[in-house]
Coordinates of C-alpha atoms in Angstrom, one line a residue:
Chain A
M1 CA -43.1 67.4 -48.9
L2 CA -46.5 68.9 -50.1
M3 CA -48.5 66.9 -52.9
P4 CA -49.9 69.0 -55.9
K5 CA -53.7 69.4 -55.2
P6 CA -56.1 68.4 -58.2
L7 CA -58.9 70.6 -56.9
L8 CA -59.0 74.0 -55.6
W9 CA -60.9 73.1 -52.6
S10 CA -60.4 69.8 -51.0
K11 CA -64.0 69.4 -49.9
P12 CA -66.5 72.3 -49.6
S13 CA -69.5 72.0 -47.1
A14 CA -73.0 70.8 -48.5
V15 CA -74.5 74.4 -47.9
M16 CA -71.5 76.0 -50.1
R17 CA -72.0 73.4 -52.9
Y18 CA -75.8 74.1 -53.2
A19 CA -75.3 77.8 -53.1
V20 CA -72.5 77.5 -55.7
A21 CA -75.2 75.8 -58.0
V22 CA -77.8 78.4 -57.2
I23 CA -75.4 81.4 -57.8
S24 CA -73.9 79.9 -61.0
V25 CA -77.6 79.4 -62.5
I26 CA -78.5 83.0 -61.4
L27 CA -75.3 84.7 -63.0
T28 CA -76.0 82.6 -66.1
L29 CA -79.3 84.0 -66.2
L30 CA -78.1 87.6 -65.9
L31 CA -75.5 87.1 -68.2
A32 CA -77.8 85.5 -70.8
R33 CA -80.3 88.3 -70.5
M34 CA -77.3 90.9 -70.9
L35 CA -76.4 89.4 -73.9
E36 CA -79.8 89.2 -75.3
H37 CA -80.7 92.8 -74.5
Y38 CA -77.2 94.4 -75.8
W39 CA -76.2 91.9 -78.8
Q40 CA -79.4 90.3 -79.4
T41 CA -77.8 86.9 -79.5
T42 CA -78.9 84.0 -77.8
P43 CA -76.1 81.6 -76.8
F44 CA -78.2 80.4 -73.8
V45 CA -77.6 76.5 -73.8
S46 CA -74.0 76.6 -74.0
L47 CA -74.2 79.2 -71.2
F48 CA -76.5 76.9 -68.9
F49 CA -74.3 74.0 -69.7
C50 CA -71.3 75.9 -68.4
A51 CA -73.1 76.7 -65.0
I52 CA -74.3 72.8 -65.0
M53 CA -70.9 71.6 -65.4
F54 CA -69.3 74.2 -62.8
S55 CA -71.8 73.3 -60.4
A56 CA -71.4 69.2 -60.9
W57 CA -67.7 69.6 -60.8
F58 CA -67.5 71.9 -57.9
G59 CA -70.5 70.4 -55.8
G60 CA -70.9 66.8 -57.0
L61 CA -74.0 64.8 -58.4
R62 CA -76.5 66.6 -56.1
A63 CA -75.3 70.2 -56.7
G64 CA -75.4 69.3 -60.4
L65 CA -78.9 68.1 -60.3
L66 CA -80.0 71.2 -58.7
A67 CA -78.3 73.2 -61.1
I68 CA -80.2 71.2 -64.0
G69 CA -83.4 71.6 -62.1
L70 CA -82.8 75.4 -61.9
S71 CA -81.6 75.7 -65.4
V72 CA -84.6 74.1 -66.8
L73 CA -87.1 76.5 -64.9
V74 CA -85.1 79.8 -65.8
F75 CA -84.7 78.4 -69.5
D76 CA -88.4 77.7 -69.6
Y77 CA -89.6 80.8 -67.8
Y78 CA -87.3 83.4 -69.6
F79 CA -86.5 82.2 -73.0
L80 CA -89.1 79.8 -74.2
Q81 CA -92.4 81.2 -75.8
P82 CA -94.7 82.3 -74.2
L83 CA -92.0 84.2 -72.1
H84 CA -92.3 84.8 -68.4
S85 CA -94.6 81.6 -68.0
F86 CA -93.6 78.1 -66.8
L87 CA -96.2 76.5 -69.4
P88 CA -94.3 76.3 -72.6
N89 CA -95.5 76.3 -76.0
L90 CA -96.3 72.9 -77.5
N91 CA -93.8 73.5 -80.4
E92 CA -91.0 74.8 -77.7
L93 CA -91.7 71.4 -75.8
P94 CA -88.9 69.3 -77.5
R95 CA -86.5 72.1 -77.2
L96 CA -87.2 72.2 -73.5
I97 CA -86.7 68.4 -73.2
L98 CA -83.7 68.3 -75.4
F99 CA -82.0 70.9 -73.1
A100 CA -83.2 69.1 -69.9
I101 CA -81.7 65.9 -71.2
S102 CA -78.6 67.3 -72.6
G103 CA -78.1 69.4 -69.2
L104 CA -78.4 65.9 -67.3
I105 CA -76.0 64.3 -69.4
V106 CA -73.6 67.2 -69.1
G107 CA -74.0 67.3 -65.3
L108 CA -73.8 63.4 -64.8
L109 CA -70.6 63.6 -66.7
S110 CA -69.3 66.2 -64.9
A111 CA -70.0 64.9 -61.6
A112 CA -68.6 61.4 -62.6
Q113 CA -65.7 63.0 -63.6
R114 CA -65.5 65.0 -60.4
S115 CA -66.0 61.8 -58.4
A116 CA -63.3 59.8 -60.2
T117 CA -61.0 62.7 -59.8
E118 CA -61.7 62.8 -56.2
S119 CA -61.2 59.1 -55.3
L120 CA -58.0 59.3 -57.5
R121 CA -57.1 62.2 -55.3
E122 CA -57.8 60.3 -52.3
A123 CA -55.9 57.2 -53.5
R124 CA -53.0 59.7 -54.1
D125 CA -53.2 61.3 -50.7
D126 CA -53.5 57.7 -49.3
L127 CA -50.4 56.7 -51.2
A128 CA -48.4 59.9 -50.0
A129 CA -49.2 59.1 -46.3
K130 CA -48.3 55.6 -46.5
V131 CA -45.0 56.7 -48.4
D132 CA -44.4 59.4 -45.8
E133 CA -44.9 56.8 -43.1
L134 CA -42.8 54.1 -44.7
R135 CA -40.0 56.8 -44.8
R136 CA -40.4 57.5 -41.3
T137 CA -40.4 53.9 -40.5
N138 CA -37.2 53.7 -42.6
D139 CA -35.4 56.5 -41.0
A140 CA -36.1 54.8 -37.7
L141 CA -34.7 51.7 -38.9
Q142 CA -31.9 53.5 -40.3
E143 CA -31.1 54.8 -36.8
E144 CA -31.5 51.8 -35.2
I145 CA -29.1 49.9 -37.7
T146 CA -26.6 52.4 -37.0
E147 CA -27.0 52.5 -33.2
R148 CA -26.8 48.4 -33.4
N149 CA -23.4 48.6 -35.5
R150 CA -22.0 51.2 -32.8
A151 CA -23.1 48.7 -30.1
Q152 CA -21.6 45.7 -32.1
Q153 CA -18.5 47.5 -32.6
A154 CA -18.1 48.3 -28.9
L155 CA -19.0 44.7 -28.0
H156 CA -16.1 43.5 -30.5
K157 CA -14.1 45.9 -28.7
V158 CA -14.9 44.6 -25.1
Q159 CA -14.7 41.2 -26.2
A160 CA -11.0 41.5 -27.7
D161 CA -10.2 43.8 -24.6
L162 CA -11.5 40.7 -22.4
A163 CA -9.6 38.3 -24.3
H164 CA -6.5 40.3 -24.0
M165 CA -7.1 40.3 -20.2
T166 CA -7.7 36.8 -20.0
R167 CA -4.7 36.0 -22.0
L168 CA -2.5 38.1 -19.7
T169 CA -4.1 36.3 -16.8
T170 CA -3.3 32.9 -18.2
M171 CA 0.1 34.2 -18.8
G172 CA 0.4 35.5 -15.3
E173 CA 0.1 31.7 -14.1
L174 CA 3.2 31.0 -16.5
T175 CA 5.5 33.7 -15.5
A176 CA 7.8 31.4 -13.9
S177 CA 7.7 29.2 -16.7
I178 CA 8.4 32.0 -19.2
A179 CA 11.4 33.4 -17.1
H180 CA 12.9 29.9 -17.2
E181 CA 12.5 29.6 -20.9
V182 CA 14.5 32.9 -20.9
N183 CA 17.0 32.0 -18.4
Q184 CA 18.1 28.6 -19.5
P185 CA 19.7 30.3 -22.6
L186 CA 20.9 33.2 -20.7
T187 CA 22.5 31.0 -18.4
A188 CA 24.2 28.9 -21.2
V189 CA 25.4 32.2 -22.9
L190 CA 27.1 33.2 -19.5
N191 CA 28.6 30.1 -19.0
N192 CA 30.1 29.7 -22.5
A193 CA 31.2 33.2 -22.5
N194 CA 33.1 32.9 -19.5
A195 CA 34.2 29.8 -20.6
C196 CA 35.8 31.5 -23.6
L197 CA 37.6 33.8 -21.5
D198 CA 39.3 31.1 -19.6
L199 CA 40.2 29.2 -22.8
L200 CA 41.6 32.5 -24.3
M201 CA 43.7 33.1 -21.2
H202 CA 45.8 29.9 -21.9
G203 CA 48.8 30.3 -23.9
A204 CA 47.6 28.0 -26.7
P205 CA 43.8 28.2 -26.7
N206 CA 41.7 25.6 -28.1
L207 CA 40.3 27.7 -30.6
G208 CA 38.0 24.8 -31.9
E209 CA 36.3 24.7 -28.4
V210 CA 36.2 28.7 -28.3
R211 CA 34.5 28.5 -32.0
E212 CA 32.0 25.8 -30.8
A213 CA 31.4 28.0 -27.7
L214 CA 30.5 31.0 -29.7
T215 CA 28.1 29.0 -32.0
E216 CA 26.3 28.0 -29.0
I217 CA 26.3 31.5 -27.6
I218 CA 24.3 32.7 -30.9
D219 CA 22.0 29.6 -30.7
D220 CA 21.1 30.4 -27.2
A221 CA 20.9 33.9 -27.9
D222 CA 18.4 33.2 -30.7
R223 CA 16.5 30.6 -28.6
A224 CA 16.0 33.4 -25.9
S225 CA 14.9 36.0 -28.2
A226 CA 12.5 33.5 -30.0
V227 CA 10.8 33.1 -26.3
I228 CA 10.6 36.8 -26.0
M229 CA 9.1 37.4 -29.3
R230 CA 6.3 34.6 -28.5
V231 CA 5.6 36.2 -25.3
R232 CA 5.2 39.9 -26.5
Q233 CA 3.2 38.6 -29.4
L234 CA 0.8 37.1 -26.5
A235 CA 1.1 40.1 -24.5
K236 CA 0.1 42.8 -26.7
G237 CA -3.4 43.3 -27.9
A238 CA -2.6 43.1 -31.4
P239 CA -5.8 43.2 -33.9
I240 CA -6.9 39.9 -35.1
E241 CA -4.9 38.7 -38.2
K242 CA -5.8 35.3 -39.8
S243 CA -3.3 33.3 -41.7
L244 CA -2.7 29.5 -42.6
L245 CA -1.5 27.7 -39.5
N246 CA -0.2 24.5 -38.8
L247 CA -1.9 23.5 -35.2
N248 CA 1.3 21.4 -34.6
D249 CA 3.5 24.5 -34.3
I250 CA 0.5 26.2 -32.0
V251 CA 1.0 23.2 -29.6
N252 CA 4.7 23.2 -29.9
D253 CA 4.7 27.1 -29.1
V254 CA 2.4 26.6 -26.1
L255 CA 4.2 23.7 -24.7
T256 CA 7.7 25.8 -24.9
L257 CA 5.8 28.4 -22.6
A258 CA 4.4 25.8 -20.3
R259 CA 7.0 23.3 -20.3
Y260 CA 8.7 24.6 -17.0
E261 CA 5.4 25.0 -15.3
S262 CA 4.5 21.4 -16.0
A263 CA 7.9 20.4 -14.6
A264 CA 7.1 22.3 -11.5
R265 CA 3.8 21.1 -11.0
Q266 CA 5.0 17.5 -11.9
V267 CA 2.8 17.0 -14.6
A268 CA 4.0 15.0 -17.7
I269 CA 2.7 16.2 -21.0
R270 CA 2.7 13.8 -23.9
T271 CA 1.5 14.8 -27.4
E272 CA 0.2 12.5 -30.0
L273 CA 0.1 14.7 -33.2
S274 CA -0.6 13.5 -36.6
E275 CA 1.2 14.7 -39.6
G276 CA -1.9 14.9 -41.5
L277 CA -3.6 17.7 -39.4
P278 CA -5.0 20.0 -42.0
L279 CA -3.9 23.7 -42.0
V280 CA -6.3 25.9 -40.6
L281 CA -7.1 29.5 -41.4
A282 CA -7.1 31.5 -38.1
D283 CA -5.1 33.9 -35.7
Q284 CA -2.3 32.6 -34.3
V285 CA -2.2 34.4 -31.1
Q286 CA -5.8 33.4 -30.2
L287 CA -5.3 30.0 -30.9
Q288 CA -2.4 29.9 -28.6
Q289 CA -4.3 31.5 -25.8
V290 CA -7.4 28.9 -26.4
L291 CA -4.6 25.9 -26.2
L292 CA -2.6 27.6 -23.3
N293 CA -5.8 28.1 -21.3
L294 CA -6.8 24.3 -21.9
V295 CA -3.3 23.4 -20.7
V296 CA -3.2 25.6 -17.6
N297 CA -7.0 24.4 -16.9
G298 CA -5.8 20.7 -17.2
M299 CA -2.6 21.0 -15.1
D300 CA -5.0 22.9 -12.4
A301 CA -7.2 20.2 -12.5
M302 CA -4.7 17.7 -11.7
S303 CA -3.1 19.8 -8.7
A304 CA -5.2 17.4 -6.2
V305 CA -4.3 14.3 -8.0
E306 CA -1.2 12.1 -6.7
A307 CA 1.8 13.1 -8.8
S308 CA 2.6 9.9 -10.7
R309 CA -1.0 10.0 -12.2
R310 CA -0.6 13.9 -13.3
L311 CA -0.6 13.0 -17.2
L312 CA -1.8 15.7 -19.8
I313 CA -2.1 14.3 -23.4
I314 CA -2.5 16.6 -26.2
C315 CA -3.8 15.0 -29.6
G316 CA -4.0 16.4 -33.0
R317 CA -5.7 14.7 -35.7
R318 CA -7.8 15.2 -38.9
E319 CA -11.4 14.7 -38.6
T320 CA -14.4 14.6 -41.1
R321 CA -17.7 15.8 -40.2
N322 CA -20.6 16.2 -42.6
S323 CA -18.2 15.3 -45.3
T324 CA -15.9 18.4 -44.4
S325 CA -12.4 18.3 -43.3
E326 CA -11.7 19.3 -39.8
A327 CA -8.5 19.9 -37.6
L328 CA -9.2 18.5 -34.1
I329 CA -7.0 19.3 -31.1
S330 CA -8.0 17.7 -27.6
V331 CA -6.3 18.3 -24.2
Q332 CA -7.2 15.4 -21.9
D333 CA -6.2 15.7 -18.0
A334 CA -6.4 12.9 -15.5
G335 CA -7.6 15.5 -12.9
I336 CA -11.0 15.7 -10.7
G337 CA -13.0 16.3 -13.9
F338 CA -16.7 18.0 -13.5
K339 CA -20.2 16.7 -12.6
S340 CA -22.5 16.1 -15.6
E341 CA -24.7 18.7 -14.5
E342 CA -21.7 21.4 -14.7
V343 CA -21.0 20.7 -18.6
D344 CA -23.2 23.6 -19.6
R345 CA -22.2 26.0 -16.8
L346 CA -18.3 25.4 -17.8
F347 CA -18.6 27.7 -20.8
E348 CA -20.7 30.4 -19.0
A349 CA -18.7 33.8 -18.1
F350 CA -17.6 34.0 -14.5
Y351 CA -18.1 30.4 -13.7
T352 CA -15.1 29.0 -12.1
T353 CA -13.9 26.1 -9.9
K354 CA -10.7 27.7 -9.1
P355 CA -10.1 30.1 -6.0
Q356 CA -8.2 32.5 -8.0
G357 CA -9.9 32.4 -11.3
I358 CA -11.9 34.8 -12.9
G359 CA -14.2 32.2 -14.6
M360 CA -13.2 34.0 -18.5
G361 CA -11.1 31.6 -19.7
L362 CA -13.4 29.1 -21.5
A363 CA -16.1 31.7 -22.1
I364 CA -13.5 33.3 -24.1
S365 CA -12.1 30.5 -25.8
R366 CA -15.4 29.2 -26.8
S367 CA -16.1 32.5 -28.4
I368 CA -12.7 32.7 -30.3
I369 CA -13.2 29.1 -31.7
E370 CA -16.9 29.9 -33.0
D371 CA -15.4 33.1 -34.1
H372 CA -13.1 30.9 -36.4
G373 CA -16.2 28.8 -37.4
G374 CA -15.3 25.9 -35.0
H375 CA -16.5 24.1 -32.2
L376 CA -15.2 23.7 -28.5
W377 CA -16.7 21.3 -26.2
A378 CA -15.8 19.1 -22.9
E379 CA -16.4 15.5 -22.1
Q380 CA -16.0 13.5 -19.0
N381 CA -13.3 10.8 -19.3
Q382 CA -14.3 7.2 -18.7
R383 CA -12.0 6.7 -16.1
S384 CA -10.9 10.3 -14.5
G385 CA -10.6 13.7 -15.7
A386 CA -12.0 15.6 -18.5
T387 CA -11.2 16.3 -22.0
F388 CA -11.6 19.4 -23.7
S389 CA -11.5 19.4 -27.5
F390 CA -11.9 22.0 -30.2
S391 CA -12.2 21.6 -34.1
L392 CA -11.6 24.0 -36.9
P393 CA -12.8 23.9 -40.5
A394 CA -9.5 22.8 -42.6
A395 CA -8.3 25.9 -44.8
E396 CA -9.2 25.6 -48.4
I397 CA -6.0 25.5 -50.3
A398 CA -6.0 26.3 -53.9
K399 CA -4.5 23.6 -55.6
S400 CA -2.4 24.8 -58.8
Chain B
M1 CA 46.1 9.6 -2.1
T2 CA 45.1 13.1 -1.5
N3 CA 46.3 13.9 -5.3
V4 CA 43.3 11.5 -6.8
E5 CA 41.8 13.5 -9.8
A6 CA 38.6 15.5 -8.5
I7 CA 35.5 15.4 -10.8
V8 CA 32.5 17.3 -11.2
F9 CA 29.2 15.8 -11.8
I10 CA 26.4 17.7 -13.5
V11 CA 22.7 16.8 -13.8
D12 CA 20.8 19.1 -15.8
D13 CA 17.9 18.1 -18.6
D14 CA 18.5 21.1 -20.5
L15 CA 21.3 20.5 -23.3
S16 CA 22.4 24.0 -23.7
V17 CA 22.9 24.6 -20.0
R18 CA 24.4 21.3 -19.3
R19 CA 26.8 21.8 -22.2
S20 CA 27.9 25.4 -21.2
T21 CA 28.1 24.4 -17.5
E22 CA 30.5 21.7 -18.7
R23 CA 32.7 23.9 -20.9
L24 CA 32.9 26.4 -18.0
I25 CA 34.1 24.0 -15.5
R26 CA 36.5 22.2 -17.7
S27 CA 37.8 25.6 -18.7
A28 CA 38.7 26.1 -15.1
G29 CA 40.8 22.9 -15.3
L30 CA 38.4 20.7 -13.7
N31 CA 37.2 17.0 -15.0
V32 CA 33.5 16.9 -15.7
Q33 CA 31.1 14.1 -16.4
T34 CA 27.3 15.0 -17.3
F35 CA 23.9 13.4 -16.9
L36 CA 20.8 14.3 -18.3
S37 CA 18.6 13.1 -15.6
A38 CA 18.6 12.1 -11.9
Q39 CA 18.0 8.4 -12.7
E40 CA 21.1 8.3 -15.3
F41 CA 23.3 9.7 -12.6
L42 CA 22.1 6.8 -9.9
K43 CA 22.5 4.2 -12.5
N44 CA 26.3 5.1 -13.7
P45 CA 29.2 3.9 -11.4
R46 CA 30.9 6.9 -10.1
P47 CA 34.8 7.3 -9.5
K48 CA 35.9 7.0 -5.8
G49 CA 37.7 10.2 -5.8
P50 CA 36.8 13.9 -4.4
A51 CA 33.8 14.9 -6.4
C52 CA 30.7 17.3 -6.3
L53 CA 27.4 17.5 -7.8
V54 CA 26.0 20.4 -9.9
L55 CA 22.3 19.5 -9.8
D56 CA 19.5 21.2 -11.7
V57 CA 16.2 21.5 -9.2
R58 CA 13.6 21.3 -11.4
M59 CA 13.6 18.1 -13.9
P60 CA 10.8 16.3 -15.3
G61 CA 9.9 13.2 -13.4
F62 CA 12.9 12.7 -10.9
S63 CA 13.5 16.1 -9.3
G64 CA 16.9 17.4 -8.0
I65 CA 15.5 17.7 -4.3
D66 CA 14.5 13.9 -4.9
L67 CA 18.1 12.9 -6.3
Q68 CA 19.4 14.7 -2.8
R69 CA 17.1 12.8 -0.7
E70 CA 17.9 9.5 -2.6
L71 CA 21.6 10.1 -2.0
M72 CA 21.2 10.7 1.3
Q73 CA 19.1 7.4 2.0
L74 CA 21.9 5.4 0.1
G75 CA 24.5 7.1 2.3
I76 CA 26.4 8.8 -0.7
N77 CA 28.0 11.9 1.0
I78 CA 28.5 13.9 -2.1
P79 CA 28.6 17.9 -1.9
I80 CA 25.6 19.6 -3.8
I81 CA 25.4 22.7 -5.7
F82 CA 21.8 23.4 -6.7
I83 CA 20.9 25.7 -9.5
T84 CA 17.3 26.6 -10.4
G85 CA 15.2 29.0 -12.4
H86 CA 13.5 30.3 -9.5
G87 CA 14.2 29.2 -6.1
S88 CA 11.7 29.4 -3.4
I89 CA 12.7 30.4 -0.1
P90 CA 11.2 27.3 1.6
M91 CA 12.8 25.0 -1.1
T92 CA 16.2 26.7 -0.7
V93 CA 16.0 26.1 3.1
R94 CA 15.0 22.7 2.8
A95 CA 17.7 22.1 0.4
M96 CA 20.5 23.8 2.6
K97 CA 19.4 22.1 5.7
A98 CA 20.0 18.8 3.9
G99 CA 23.6 19.8 3.5
A100 CA 23.6 21.6 0.0
V101 CA 26.8 23.7 -0.7
E102 CA 25.3 26.4 -2.7
F103 CA 22.0 27.3 -4.0
L104 CA 22.3 29.3 -7.2
T105 CA 19.6 31.1 -9.4
K106 CA 19.6 31.0 -13.1
P107 CA 21.2 33.1 -14.9
F108 CA 24.0 32.7 -12.0
R109 CA 27.5 34.3 -12.4
S110 CA 29.9 32.1 -13.6
H111 CA 32.5 32.9 -11.0
A112 CA 30.0 32.1 -8.1
L113 CA 29.3 28.5 -9.6
L114 CA 33.0 28.3 -10.0
D115 CA 33.5 29.4 -6.2
A116 CA 30.9 27.0 -5.1
V117 CA 32.5 24.2 -7.3
H118 CA 36.0 24.8 -5.6
S119 CA 34.5 25.1 -1.9
A120 CA 32.5 21.9 -2.6
L121 CA 35.5 19.9 -4.0
E122 CA 37.7 21.1 -1.1
R123 CA 35.0 19.9 1.3
D124 CA 35.0 16.8 -0.2
R125 CA 38.8 16.2 -0.5
S126 CA 38.9 16.5 3.1
A127 CA 35.9 14.1 3.6
Y128 CA 37.5 12.0 1.1
K129 CA 40.8 12.1 3.0
E130 CA 39.0 10.7 6.0
R131 CA 37.0 8.1 4.0
S132 CA 40.0 6.7 2.6
E133 CA 42.0 6.8 5.9
T134 CA 39.3 5.0 7.7
E135 CA 39.1 2.6 4.8
E136 CA 43.2 2.0 4.8
L137 CA 42.4 1.3 8.9
R138 CA 39.5 -0.9 8.2
E139 CA 41.6 -2.9 5.5
H140 CA 44.4 -3.2 8.3
F141 CA 41.6 -4.2 10.9
E142 CA 40.4 -6.9 8.5
Q143 CA 44.0 -8.4 8.9
L144 CA 43.8 -8.9 12.4
T145 CA 42.9 -12.3 13.8
P146 CA 39.8 -12.9 15.7
R147 CA 41.7 -13.0 19.0
E148 CA 43.4 -9.9 18.3
R149 CA 40.4 -8.1 17.5
Q150 CA 39.1 -9.3 21.1
V151 CA 42.4 -8.0 22.7
L152 CA 42.2 -4.6 20.7
A153 CA 38.7 -4.2 21.9
L154 CA 39.6 -4.5 25.4
V155 CA 42.8 -2.4 25.2
A156 CA 40.9 0.4 23.4
A157 CA 38.2 -0.1 26.4
G158 CA 41.0 1.1 28.8
L159 CA 42.2 -2.1 30.6
L160 CA 45.5 -3.2 31.5
N161 CA 47.2 -5.9 30.0
K162 CA 46.8 -7.8 33.4
Q163 CA 43.0 -7.1 33.2
V164 CA 42.9 -8.2 29.7
A165 CA 44.7 -11.4 30.2
A166 CA 42.2 -12.1 33.1
E167 CA 39.3 -11.5 31.1
L168 CA 40.5 -13.8 28.1
A169 CA 41.7 -16.2 30.5
T170 CA 45.5 -16.3 29.6
T171 CA 49.0 -14.8 30.5
E172 CA 49.9 -11.4 30.3
R173 CA 52.9 -12.3 28.4
T174 CA 50.6 -13.6 25.5
I175 CA 48.7 -10.4 25.5
K176 CA 51.8 -8.4 25.4
F177 CA 52.8 -10.5 22.3
H178 CA 49.2 -9.8 20.8
R179 CA 49.4 -6.1 21.3
A180 CA 52.8 -5.8 19.6
H181 CA 51.4 -7.7 16.6
I182 CA 48.3 -5.5 16.6
M183 CA 50.3 -2.2 16.8
Q184 CA 52.4 -3.5 13.9
K185 CA 49.4 -4.7 11.7
M186 CA 47.6 -1.4 12.5
G187 CA 50.4 0.6 12.0
A188 CA 50.2 2.5 15.3
E189 CA 53.1 4.3 16.7
S190 CA 51.8 4.4 20.2
L191 CA 49.0 3.0 22.6
A192 CA 47.1 6.2 22.2
D193 CA 47.2 6.1 18.5
L194 CA 45.8 2.5 18.4
V195 CA 43.1 3.4 20.9
R196 CA 42.2 6.5 18.6
M197 CA 42.1 4.1 15.9
A198 CA 39.7 1.6 17.6
E199 CA 37.7 4.4 18.0
R200 CA 37.4 5.7 15.0
L201 CA 36.6 2.1 13.5
G202 CA 34.0 1.8 16.3
V203 CA 35.6 -1.4 17.8
S204 CA 34.2 -2.1 21.5
S205 CA 34.6 -4.9 23.9
Q206 CA 30.6 -5.9 23.0
G207 CA 31.6 -6.3 19.2

């Protein structure tokens, strides 16, 4: 953007300035002589003041002083008695002095005004440059912010994809368990349906028994479809949706999926859930993922341990930290545990101690819990194995 | 003796599978008794008649395979039909080698289970017949005097009456007398019959 200039010439050269002073005095002299010759009028003083003002305004203090000097000489030589002499009459002397003083005042004022205007203009130019610079910086910053937002969005997307992938990997370890949870009710449905056919073939069928079998068929179909729904929820990459959740339900959901796997691996699972566990505001699928991951890790950690000692304890209780209420879930195994120097690396991406692991489970779990404003940490047990715990802030429930 | 009612035992920790399997087998006209764990099955007294066991492989704690091993060690020879969520081949092979009748994967066809149950019961019926005959023989054998048992052992070993008498330092007449008694007590119709009974009881001259 162009700034309006307060002066016609931003900074005339020194020669130019002095030349303008000389030329304006000469022009004034010619004009005064013409006026005197044709109209017999003598407005010399004001004309010379104009020349001085113009010179001082255009060329600054020094050019002004030169114009004053020249004007005094020209005034003395051409317009004071005796004419055409630099020595004025004594009675004309006060006029000459007055002219010189007035010229000096006019010149000085004009020069001062010019210099004030000039510094004002400089300040203004400076300001304009600064504003320009600021605007450029701002534009660059704005661009950076946009870029950063884009990167952030891409990061979130990658994180979500990774969480989804890790979830699928964890679920992959439980396929047998999940199939079992569907096959159990399916087996019962087939058995009951065939039993019904047999019962109805008799002359006088026991309708009470048939009714009971049909009721069980419905219950088992419901049970199978509930498992399928749970699995589908976990498997699909749905966007995050926070709702009020009871962590006891999350524990039970996860154990339904892992129950058969734990039996197959001869791991006993005990739950110690407190009824006073506060509700949390969280994404159900993500919390299931975290807990599923901790449970599978715990079972993996105990695979090398004698079967009778494979015990996984899941505790849920209310905790108070810094006078705020939290829900705390811990998963304690009796496995091989970890070395104390490993504790920080456990949560690093791609860090794994499992031969078939990809080392994303705990890293993703921690980022999920931290996204929910909570903490996830690991501790060595006193006797054997490790305990992984996470806490989430209790949801604020509006009391009516 | 052979018309004693057969019974099917079901051991499964899942309530709906247990109940529905029970209903299926009961609706086929068989007696059923259910248990929710291997330990419970071992604790309860079992009726003597022909029986078979429908057993879930994977149960928390004491698995179906563990129970099969335990029963073998206890000398309880009951035909087992395994049912499993997903059977690995090694597991199936191990179970079949240990004498399982059938290995069914859930969800199984009801007819497959009923067929397996019938053939298992058939197998156990003849085993039961043999078991009860041996038992009857043993009861008869218990009625013999120690002297008669000695005589039976020697006769079964193929000795003539004269040789038996010499062996036991007595007369041939006495031996003939003992033999008649033994034949009567054991319910044998001929000498060959008696020898076969002795073999079945594992009676030998050393014993």
